[in-house]
CSV table of C-alpha atoms in Angstrom, one decimal:
chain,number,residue,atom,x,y,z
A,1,UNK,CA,-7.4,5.0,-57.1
A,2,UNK,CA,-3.9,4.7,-56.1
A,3,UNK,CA,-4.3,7.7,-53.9
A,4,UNK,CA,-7.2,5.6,-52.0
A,5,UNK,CA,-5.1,2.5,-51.3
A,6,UNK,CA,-2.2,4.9,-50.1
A,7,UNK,CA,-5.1,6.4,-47.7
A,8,UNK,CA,-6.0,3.2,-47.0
A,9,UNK,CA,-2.9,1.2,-46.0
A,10,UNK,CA,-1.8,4.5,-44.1
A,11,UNK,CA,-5.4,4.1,-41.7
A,12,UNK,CA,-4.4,-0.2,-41.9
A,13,UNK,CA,-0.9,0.7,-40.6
A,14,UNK,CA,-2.2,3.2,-37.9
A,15,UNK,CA,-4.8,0.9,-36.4
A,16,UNK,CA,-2.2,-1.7,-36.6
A,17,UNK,CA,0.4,0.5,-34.8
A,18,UNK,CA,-1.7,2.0,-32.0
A,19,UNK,CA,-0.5,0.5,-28.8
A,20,UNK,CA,-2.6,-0.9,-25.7
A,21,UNK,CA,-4.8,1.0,-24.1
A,22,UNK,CA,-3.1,0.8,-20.6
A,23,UNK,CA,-5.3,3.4,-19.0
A,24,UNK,CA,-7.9,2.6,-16.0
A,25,UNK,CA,-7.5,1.7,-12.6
A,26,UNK,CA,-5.6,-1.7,-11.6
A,27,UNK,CA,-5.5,-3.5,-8.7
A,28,UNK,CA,-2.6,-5.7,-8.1
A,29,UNK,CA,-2.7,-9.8,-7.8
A,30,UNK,CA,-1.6,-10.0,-3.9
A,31,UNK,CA,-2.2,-13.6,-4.2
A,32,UNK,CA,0.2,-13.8,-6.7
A,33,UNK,CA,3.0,-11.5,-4.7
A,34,UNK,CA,2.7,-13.6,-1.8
A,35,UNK,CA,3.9,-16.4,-4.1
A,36,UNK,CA,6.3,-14.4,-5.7
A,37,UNK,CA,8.0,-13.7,-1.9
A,38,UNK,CA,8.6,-17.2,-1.5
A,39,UNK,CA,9.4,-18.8,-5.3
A,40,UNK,CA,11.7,-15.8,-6.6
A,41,UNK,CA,14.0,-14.4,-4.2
A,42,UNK,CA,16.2,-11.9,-5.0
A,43,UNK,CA,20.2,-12.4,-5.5
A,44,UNK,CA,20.9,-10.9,-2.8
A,45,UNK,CA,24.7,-10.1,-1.5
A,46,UNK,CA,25.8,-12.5,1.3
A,47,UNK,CA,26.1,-9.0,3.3
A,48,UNK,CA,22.3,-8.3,2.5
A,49,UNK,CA,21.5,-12.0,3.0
A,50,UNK,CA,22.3,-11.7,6.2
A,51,UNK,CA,19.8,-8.4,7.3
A,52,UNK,CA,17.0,-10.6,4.9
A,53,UNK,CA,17.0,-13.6,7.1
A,54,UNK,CA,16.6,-11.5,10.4
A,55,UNK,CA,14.0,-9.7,9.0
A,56,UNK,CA,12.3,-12.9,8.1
A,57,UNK,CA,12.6,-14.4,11.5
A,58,UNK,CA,11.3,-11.3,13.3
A,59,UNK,CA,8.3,-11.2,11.1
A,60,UNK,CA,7.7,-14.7,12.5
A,61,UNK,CA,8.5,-14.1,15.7
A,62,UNK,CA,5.4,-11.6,15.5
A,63,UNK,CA,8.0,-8.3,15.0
A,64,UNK,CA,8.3,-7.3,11.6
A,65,UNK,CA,10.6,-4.9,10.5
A,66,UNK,CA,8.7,-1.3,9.2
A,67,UNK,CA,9.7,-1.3,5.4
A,68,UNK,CA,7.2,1.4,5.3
A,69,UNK,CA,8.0,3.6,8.2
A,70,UNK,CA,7.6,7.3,7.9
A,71,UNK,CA,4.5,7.4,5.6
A,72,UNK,CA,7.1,8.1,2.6
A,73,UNK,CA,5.7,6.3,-0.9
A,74,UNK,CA,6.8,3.1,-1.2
A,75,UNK,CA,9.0,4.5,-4.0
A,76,UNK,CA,10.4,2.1,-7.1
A,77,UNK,CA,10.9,-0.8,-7.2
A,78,UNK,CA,8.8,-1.7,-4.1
A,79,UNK,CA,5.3,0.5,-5.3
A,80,UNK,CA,5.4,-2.3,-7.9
A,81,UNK,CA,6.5,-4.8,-6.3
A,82,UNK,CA,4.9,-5.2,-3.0
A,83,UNK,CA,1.4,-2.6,-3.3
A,84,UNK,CA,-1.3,-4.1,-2.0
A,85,UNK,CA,-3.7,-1.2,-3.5
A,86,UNK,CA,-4.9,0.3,-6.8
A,87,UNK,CA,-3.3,2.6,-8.9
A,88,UNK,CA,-4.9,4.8,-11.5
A,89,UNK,CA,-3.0,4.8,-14.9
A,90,UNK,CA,-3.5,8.0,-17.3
A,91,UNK,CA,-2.7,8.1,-20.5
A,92,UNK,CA,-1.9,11.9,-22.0
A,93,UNK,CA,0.0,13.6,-24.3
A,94,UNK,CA,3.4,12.4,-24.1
A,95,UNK,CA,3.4,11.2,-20.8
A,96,UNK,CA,1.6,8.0,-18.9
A,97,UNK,CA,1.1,9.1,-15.3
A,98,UNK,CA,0.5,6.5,-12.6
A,99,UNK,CA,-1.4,7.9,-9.8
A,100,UNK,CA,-1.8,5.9,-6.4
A,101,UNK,CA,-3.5,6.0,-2.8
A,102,UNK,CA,-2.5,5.1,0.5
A,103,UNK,CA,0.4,7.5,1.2
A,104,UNK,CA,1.2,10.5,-0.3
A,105,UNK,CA,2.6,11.9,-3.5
A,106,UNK,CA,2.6,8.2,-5.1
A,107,UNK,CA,3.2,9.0,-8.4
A,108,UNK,CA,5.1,8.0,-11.2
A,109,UNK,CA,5.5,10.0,-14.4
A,110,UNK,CA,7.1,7.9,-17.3
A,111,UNK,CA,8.0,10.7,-20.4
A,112,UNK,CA,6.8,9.2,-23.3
A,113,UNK,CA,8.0,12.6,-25.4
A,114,UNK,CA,11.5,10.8,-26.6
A,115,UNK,CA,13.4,12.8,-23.9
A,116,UNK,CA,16.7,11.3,-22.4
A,117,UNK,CA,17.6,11.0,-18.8
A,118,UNK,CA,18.4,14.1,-17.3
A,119,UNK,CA,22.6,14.7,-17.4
A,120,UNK,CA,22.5,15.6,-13.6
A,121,UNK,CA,19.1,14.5,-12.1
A,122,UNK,CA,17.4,15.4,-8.7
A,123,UNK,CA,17.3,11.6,-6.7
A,124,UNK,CA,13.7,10.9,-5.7
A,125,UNK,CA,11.8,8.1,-4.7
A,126,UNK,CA,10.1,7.2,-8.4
A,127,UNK,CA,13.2,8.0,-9.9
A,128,UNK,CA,13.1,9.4,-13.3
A,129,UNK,CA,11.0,7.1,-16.0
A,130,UNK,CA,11.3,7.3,-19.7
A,131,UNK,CA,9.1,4.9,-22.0
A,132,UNK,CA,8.2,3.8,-25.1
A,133,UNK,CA,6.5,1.4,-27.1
A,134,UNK,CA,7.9,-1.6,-28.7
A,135,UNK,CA,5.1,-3.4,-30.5
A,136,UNK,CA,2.5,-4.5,-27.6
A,137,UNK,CA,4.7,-3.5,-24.6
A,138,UNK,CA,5.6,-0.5,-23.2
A,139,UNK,CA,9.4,-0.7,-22.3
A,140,UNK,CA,10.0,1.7,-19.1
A,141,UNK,CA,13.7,2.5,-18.1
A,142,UNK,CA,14.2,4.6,-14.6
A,143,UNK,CA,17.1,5.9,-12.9
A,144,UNK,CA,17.4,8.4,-10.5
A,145,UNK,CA,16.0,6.3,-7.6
A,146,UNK,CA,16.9,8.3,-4.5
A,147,UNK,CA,19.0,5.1,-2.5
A,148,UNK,CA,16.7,5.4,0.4
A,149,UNK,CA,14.2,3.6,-1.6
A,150,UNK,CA,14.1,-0.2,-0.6
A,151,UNK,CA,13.8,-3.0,-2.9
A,152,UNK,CA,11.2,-4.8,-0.9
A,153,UNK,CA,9.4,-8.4,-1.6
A,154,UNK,CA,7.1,-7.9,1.7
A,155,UNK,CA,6.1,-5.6,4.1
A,156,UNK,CA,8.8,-6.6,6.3
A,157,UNK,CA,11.4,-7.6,4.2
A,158,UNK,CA,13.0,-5.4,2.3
A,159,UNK,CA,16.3,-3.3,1.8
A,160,UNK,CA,17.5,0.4,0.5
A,161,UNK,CA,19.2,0.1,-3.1
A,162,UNK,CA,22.0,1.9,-1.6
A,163,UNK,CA,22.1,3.9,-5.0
A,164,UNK,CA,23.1,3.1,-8.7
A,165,UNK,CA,19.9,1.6,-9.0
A,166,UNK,CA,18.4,1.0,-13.1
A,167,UNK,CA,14.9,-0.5,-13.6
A,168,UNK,CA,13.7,-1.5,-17.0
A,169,UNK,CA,10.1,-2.9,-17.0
A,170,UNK,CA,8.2,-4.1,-19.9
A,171,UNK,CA,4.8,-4.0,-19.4
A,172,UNK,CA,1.9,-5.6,-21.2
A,173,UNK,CA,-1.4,-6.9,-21.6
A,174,UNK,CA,-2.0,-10.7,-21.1
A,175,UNK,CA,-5.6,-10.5,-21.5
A,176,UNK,CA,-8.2,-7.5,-22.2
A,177,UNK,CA,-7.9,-6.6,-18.6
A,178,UNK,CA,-5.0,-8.5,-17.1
A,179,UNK,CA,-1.4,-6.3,-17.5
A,180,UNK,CA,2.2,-8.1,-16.3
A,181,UNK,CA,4.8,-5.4,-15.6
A,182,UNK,CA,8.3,-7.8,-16.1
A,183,UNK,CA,10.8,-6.0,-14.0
A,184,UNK,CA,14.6,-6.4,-14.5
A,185,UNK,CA,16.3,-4.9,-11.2
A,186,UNK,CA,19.8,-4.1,-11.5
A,187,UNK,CA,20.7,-2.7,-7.8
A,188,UNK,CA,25.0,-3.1,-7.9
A,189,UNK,CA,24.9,-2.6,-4.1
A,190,UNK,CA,22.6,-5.0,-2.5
A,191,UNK,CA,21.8,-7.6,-5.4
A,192,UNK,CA,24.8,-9.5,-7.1
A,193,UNK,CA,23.2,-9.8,-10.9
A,194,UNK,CA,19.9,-8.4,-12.2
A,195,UNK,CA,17.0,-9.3,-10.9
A,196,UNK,CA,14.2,-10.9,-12.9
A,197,UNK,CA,10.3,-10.3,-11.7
A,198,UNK,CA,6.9,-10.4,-12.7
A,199,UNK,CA,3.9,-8.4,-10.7
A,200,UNK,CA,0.4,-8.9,-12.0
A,201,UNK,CA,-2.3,-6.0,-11.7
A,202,UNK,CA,-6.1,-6.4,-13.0
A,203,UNK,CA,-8.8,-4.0,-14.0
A,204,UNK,CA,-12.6,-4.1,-13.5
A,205,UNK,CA,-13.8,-1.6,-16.1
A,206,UNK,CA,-17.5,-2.5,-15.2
A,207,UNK,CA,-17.0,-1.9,-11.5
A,208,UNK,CA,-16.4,1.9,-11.9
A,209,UNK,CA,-13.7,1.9,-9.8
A,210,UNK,CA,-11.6,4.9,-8.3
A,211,UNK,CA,-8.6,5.7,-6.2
A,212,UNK,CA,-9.1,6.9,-3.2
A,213,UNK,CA,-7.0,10.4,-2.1
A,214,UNK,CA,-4.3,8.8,0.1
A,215,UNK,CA,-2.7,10.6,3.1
A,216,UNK,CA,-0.5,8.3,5.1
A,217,UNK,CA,-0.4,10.6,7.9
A,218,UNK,CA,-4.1,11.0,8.3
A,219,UNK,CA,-4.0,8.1,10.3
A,220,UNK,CA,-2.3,9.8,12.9
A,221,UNK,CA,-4.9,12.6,12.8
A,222,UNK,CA,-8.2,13.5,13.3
A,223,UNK,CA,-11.1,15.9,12.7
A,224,UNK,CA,-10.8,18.9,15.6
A,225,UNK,CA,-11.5,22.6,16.2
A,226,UNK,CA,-8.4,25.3,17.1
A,227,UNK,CA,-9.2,28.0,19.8
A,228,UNK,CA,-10.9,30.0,17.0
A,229,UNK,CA,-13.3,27.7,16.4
A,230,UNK,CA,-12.1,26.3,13.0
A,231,UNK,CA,-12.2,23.2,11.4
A,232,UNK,CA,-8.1,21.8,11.5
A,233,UNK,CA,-6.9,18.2,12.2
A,234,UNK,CA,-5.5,17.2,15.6
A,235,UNK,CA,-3.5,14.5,17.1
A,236,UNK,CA,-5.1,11.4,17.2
A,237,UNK,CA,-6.1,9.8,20.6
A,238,UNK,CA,-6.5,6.7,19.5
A,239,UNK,CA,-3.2,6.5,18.3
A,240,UNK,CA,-1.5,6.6,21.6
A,241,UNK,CA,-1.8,3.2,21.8
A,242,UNK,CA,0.8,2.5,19.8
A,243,UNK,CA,0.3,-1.7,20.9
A,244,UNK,CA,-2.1,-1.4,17.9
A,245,UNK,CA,0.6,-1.3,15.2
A,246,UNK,CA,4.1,-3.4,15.4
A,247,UNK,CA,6.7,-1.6,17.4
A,248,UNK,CA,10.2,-2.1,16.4
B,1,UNK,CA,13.8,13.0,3.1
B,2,UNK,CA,11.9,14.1,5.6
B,3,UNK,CA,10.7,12.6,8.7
B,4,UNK,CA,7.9,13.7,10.6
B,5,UNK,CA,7.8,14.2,14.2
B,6,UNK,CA,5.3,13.4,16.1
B,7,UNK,CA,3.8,16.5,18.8
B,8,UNK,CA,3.7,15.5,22.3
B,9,UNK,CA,0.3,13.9,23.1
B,10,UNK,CA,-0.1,15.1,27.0
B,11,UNK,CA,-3.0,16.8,25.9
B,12,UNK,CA,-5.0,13.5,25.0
B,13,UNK,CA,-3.8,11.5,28.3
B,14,UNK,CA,-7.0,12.1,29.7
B,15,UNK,CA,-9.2,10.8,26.8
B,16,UNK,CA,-7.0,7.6,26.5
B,17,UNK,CA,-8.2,6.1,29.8
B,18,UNK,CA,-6.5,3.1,30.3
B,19,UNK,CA,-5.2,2.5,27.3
B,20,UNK,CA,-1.4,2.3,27.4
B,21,UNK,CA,0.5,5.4,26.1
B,22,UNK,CA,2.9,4.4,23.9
B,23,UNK,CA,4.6,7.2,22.0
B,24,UNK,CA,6.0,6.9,18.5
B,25,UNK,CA,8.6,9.5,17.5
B,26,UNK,CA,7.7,9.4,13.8
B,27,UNK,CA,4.4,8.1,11.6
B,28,UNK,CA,4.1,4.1,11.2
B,29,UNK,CA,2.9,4.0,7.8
B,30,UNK,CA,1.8,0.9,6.1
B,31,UNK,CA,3.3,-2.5,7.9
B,32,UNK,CA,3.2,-5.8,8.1
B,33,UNK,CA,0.8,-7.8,9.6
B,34,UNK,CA,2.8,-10.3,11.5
B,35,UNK,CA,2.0,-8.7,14.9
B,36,UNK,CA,-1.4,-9.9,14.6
B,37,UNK,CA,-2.2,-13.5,15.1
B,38,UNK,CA,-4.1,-14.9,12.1
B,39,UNK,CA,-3.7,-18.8,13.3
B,40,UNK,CA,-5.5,-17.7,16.3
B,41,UNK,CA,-9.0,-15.9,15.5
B,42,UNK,CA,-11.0,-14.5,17.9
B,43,UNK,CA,-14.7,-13.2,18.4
B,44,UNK,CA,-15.7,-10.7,20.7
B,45,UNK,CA,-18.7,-8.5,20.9
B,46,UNK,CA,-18.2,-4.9,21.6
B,47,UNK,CA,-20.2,-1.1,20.9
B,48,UNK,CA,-17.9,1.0,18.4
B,49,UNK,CA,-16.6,4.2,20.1
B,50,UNK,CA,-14.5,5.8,17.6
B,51,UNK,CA,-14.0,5.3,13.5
B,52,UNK,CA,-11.2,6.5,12.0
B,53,UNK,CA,-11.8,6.1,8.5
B,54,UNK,CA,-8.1,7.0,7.7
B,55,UNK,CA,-5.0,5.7,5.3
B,56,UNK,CA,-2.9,3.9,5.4
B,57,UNK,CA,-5.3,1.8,7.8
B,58,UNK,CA,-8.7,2.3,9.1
B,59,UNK,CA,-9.0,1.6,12.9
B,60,UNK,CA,-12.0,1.0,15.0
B,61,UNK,CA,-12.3,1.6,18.9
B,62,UNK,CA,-14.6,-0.3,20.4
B,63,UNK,CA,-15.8,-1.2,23.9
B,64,UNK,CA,-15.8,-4.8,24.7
B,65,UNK,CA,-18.7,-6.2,26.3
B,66,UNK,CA,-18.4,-6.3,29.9
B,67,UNK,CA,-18.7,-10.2,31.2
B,68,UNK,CA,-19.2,-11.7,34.2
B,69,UNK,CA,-15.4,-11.0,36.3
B,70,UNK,CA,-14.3,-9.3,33.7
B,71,UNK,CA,-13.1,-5.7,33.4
B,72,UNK,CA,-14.2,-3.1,30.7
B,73,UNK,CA,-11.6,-2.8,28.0
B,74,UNK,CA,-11.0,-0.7,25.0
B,75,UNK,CA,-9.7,-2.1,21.7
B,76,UNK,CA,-8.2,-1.1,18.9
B,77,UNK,CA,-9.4,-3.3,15.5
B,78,UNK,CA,-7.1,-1.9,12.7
B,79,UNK,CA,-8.3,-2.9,9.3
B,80,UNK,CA,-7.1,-2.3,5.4
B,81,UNK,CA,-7.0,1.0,4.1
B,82,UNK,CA,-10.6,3.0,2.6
B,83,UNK,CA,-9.4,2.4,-0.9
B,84,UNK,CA,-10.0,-1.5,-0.6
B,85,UNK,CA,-12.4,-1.3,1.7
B,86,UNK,CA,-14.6,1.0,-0.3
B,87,UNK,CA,-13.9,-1.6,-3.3
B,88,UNK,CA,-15.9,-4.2,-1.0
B,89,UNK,CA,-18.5,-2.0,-0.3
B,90,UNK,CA,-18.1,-0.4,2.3
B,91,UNK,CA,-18.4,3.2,3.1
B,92,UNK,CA,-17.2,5.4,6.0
B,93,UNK,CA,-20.8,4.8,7.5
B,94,UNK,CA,-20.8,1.3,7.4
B,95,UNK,CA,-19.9,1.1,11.1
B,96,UNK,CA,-20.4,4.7,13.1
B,97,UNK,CA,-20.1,5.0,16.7
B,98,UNK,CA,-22.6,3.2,19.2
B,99,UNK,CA,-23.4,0.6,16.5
B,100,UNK,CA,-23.0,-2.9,18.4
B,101,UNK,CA,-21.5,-5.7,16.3
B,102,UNK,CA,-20.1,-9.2,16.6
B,103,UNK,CA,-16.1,-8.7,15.5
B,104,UNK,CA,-13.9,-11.8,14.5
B,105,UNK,CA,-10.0,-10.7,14.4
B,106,UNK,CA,-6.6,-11.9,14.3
B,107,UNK,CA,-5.0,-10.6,17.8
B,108,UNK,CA,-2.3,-9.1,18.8
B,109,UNK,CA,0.4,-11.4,19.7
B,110,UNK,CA,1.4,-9.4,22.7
B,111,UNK,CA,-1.8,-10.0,24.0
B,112,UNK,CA,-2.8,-6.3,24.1
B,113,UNK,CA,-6.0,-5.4,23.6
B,114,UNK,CA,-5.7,-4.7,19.4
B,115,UNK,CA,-6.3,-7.3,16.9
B,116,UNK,CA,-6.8,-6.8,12.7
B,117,UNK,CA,-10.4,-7.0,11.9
B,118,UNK,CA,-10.9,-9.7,9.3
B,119,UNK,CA,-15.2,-9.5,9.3
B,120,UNK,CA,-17.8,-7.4,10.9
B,121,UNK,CA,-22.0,-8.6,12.0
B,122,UNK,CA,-24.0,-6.1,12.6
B,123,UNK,CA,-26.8,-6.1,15.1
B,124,UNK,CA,-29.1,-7.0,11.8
B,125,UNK,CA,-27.1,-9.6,10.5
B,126,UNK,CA,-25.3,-7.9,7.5
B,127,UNK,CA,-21.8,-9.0,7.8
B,128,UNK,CA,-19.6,-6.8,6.4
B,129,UNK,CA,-15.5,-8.3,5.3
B,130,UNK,CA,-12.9,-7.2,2.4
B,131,UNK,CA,-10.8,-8.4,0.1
B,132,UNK,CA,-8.5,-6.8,-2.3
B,133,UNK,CA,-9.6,-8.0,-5.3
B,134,UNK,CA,-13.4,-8.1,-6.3
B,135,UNK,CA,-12.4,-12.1,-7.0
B,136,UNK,CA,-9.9,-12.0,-4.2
């Protein structure tokens, strides 16, 4: 008897314990970043002020700055922050896995294994992610951010973290199918305190939804045969007209 | 961090026709869309000529309709990316080459000939259009 009602508060205790299930595929609220652009700036330096307001008025003026040149991932915080497509979040062993499309290699691993930082870590665009779960919300802490990778609010405006960068997100669920990832940016170079922000993402489990494989540089491509005959990917004709994207 | 670099493109000069060469040293990537006049729509009618159902953006060459004193032109309609647009229900036959539709775009504000395709009406009346949320 007492034996059962161990067994059974251990099963209550475990139900009650098992976190979200975060996995599917969300699609961010753009509406709601568009708002965001405009009602929660960041504290930028006067120095990064400055470069923000230009990049504002050349947007308007019909000119916008590329935040997104290169076909590089949009990188942290700005992937977050400014996506206007879906990402597909796995949840294994360990480790949650965030898989996007678009451009290449966007991807964020967050260790969920207990692991620390690493001592001396390799700078990349995702930076290096550890989580874990504090009742309801998953708390995400990442360093590492190479300090190429811009804080961006738009498409146009945005600027490199210029290094030192440290991310701590706490994400939940608002609803069944409605997650808020809060975002505290701390960015000592370009942003005088931490910065506070909230992106909204949405799932559509009855839609059967998938990421699509994302190449960036396709676009600059397309289907041709070598001298041999094969199948291969050539330059793009289309594409020398460049007047059909911005040129800075 | 790498940066691509873009071949030389002498080799498509002749398939461009008059479309103005403008080489890019290195891959645009995603961008903004201020260079595109959404106060401004336009209409135009025009027979697809190339679909290049690629990310970041999709683009669609088409042939404008030739009216009375004026000249045949080429355009470039770029759109979103196949993720979203295969969320709206389109696929990468929704629009194939020779299909003649009705286009409604924001233009360039150079006044090139490129705009941002915003909705598409085919010959038998489907319209096709996107957003980026199914609610959106």
């Amino acid at each position: 008897m007492i034996a059962g009602c161990a067994l059974w508060v251990l099963a209550v205790s475990a139900a009650v314990a098992k976190p979200p299930d975060l996995s599917g595929v969300w699609l961010p609220d753009v509406a709601d970043q568009s708002r965001q652009e405009t009602q929660n700036i960041p504290p930028w330096k006067p120095e990064v002020r400055s470069q923000i307001q230009r990049m504002i008025a050349d947007e308007d003026a019909g000119h916008p700055f590329l935040v997104l040149n290169h076909c590089l991932p949009y990188g942290m915080p700005s992937w977050m922050l400014i996506t206007h497509n879906a990402f597909e979040l796995l949840v294994t062993p360990g480790r949650i896995t965030m898989l996007g499309e678009v451009d290449g290699n966007r991807m964020r691993r967050i260790y969920m294994d207990g692991r620390p930082h690493p001592a001396d870590p390799d700078l990349t665009l995702h930076g290096h992610s550890i989580g874990r779960w504090v009742g309801d919300t998953l708390v995400v802490d990442t360093t590492a951010v190479a300090p190429q990778a811009y804080i961006a609010i738009s498409e146009a405006t945005g600027i490199p973290n210029n290094g030192d960068m440290h991310i701590v997100e706490r994400i939940h669920l608002t609803a069944p199918d409605v997650m808020a990832d809060d975002l505290e940016i701390t960015a000592p170079k370009v942003l005088t305190r931490t910065w506070k922000t909230t992106r909204l993402f949405r799932r559509y489990p009855s839609r059967h939804f998938e990421i699509t494989e994302g190449e960036c540089a396709q676009e600059d491509l397309v289907a041709g045969k070598d001298k041999f005959g094969n199948d291969v990917f050539i330059d793009n004709p289309q594409n020398a007209d460049g007047s059909v994207r911005p040129v800075k | 961090m790498i940066t691509r670099v873009r071949m030389p493109r002498k080799l498509f000069a002749s398939l461009v026709g008059g479309v103005t060469l403008a080489l890019a040293g290195a891959a645009f990537g995603h961008h903004s869309g201020a260079a595109y006049d959404f106060n401004h729509m336009a209409i135009m009618e025009a027979t697809v000529k190339q679909v290049n159902w690629t990310n970041p953006h999709i683009t669609f060459v088409v042939e404008k309709d030739v009216k009375a004193g004026e000249p045949a032109s080429t355009w470039v309609f770029e759109v979103s990316s196949p993720g979203v647009l295969t969320r709206s229900g389109w696929t990468k036959r929704s629009l194939q080459p020779g299909d003649h539709a009705t286009f409604r775009y924001a233009p360039l504000r150079s006044g090139t000939a490129g705009g941002f395709l915003r909705e598409v009406t085919l010959a038998n009346g489907q319209k096709l259009t996107f957003s980026f949320t199914p609610s959106g």
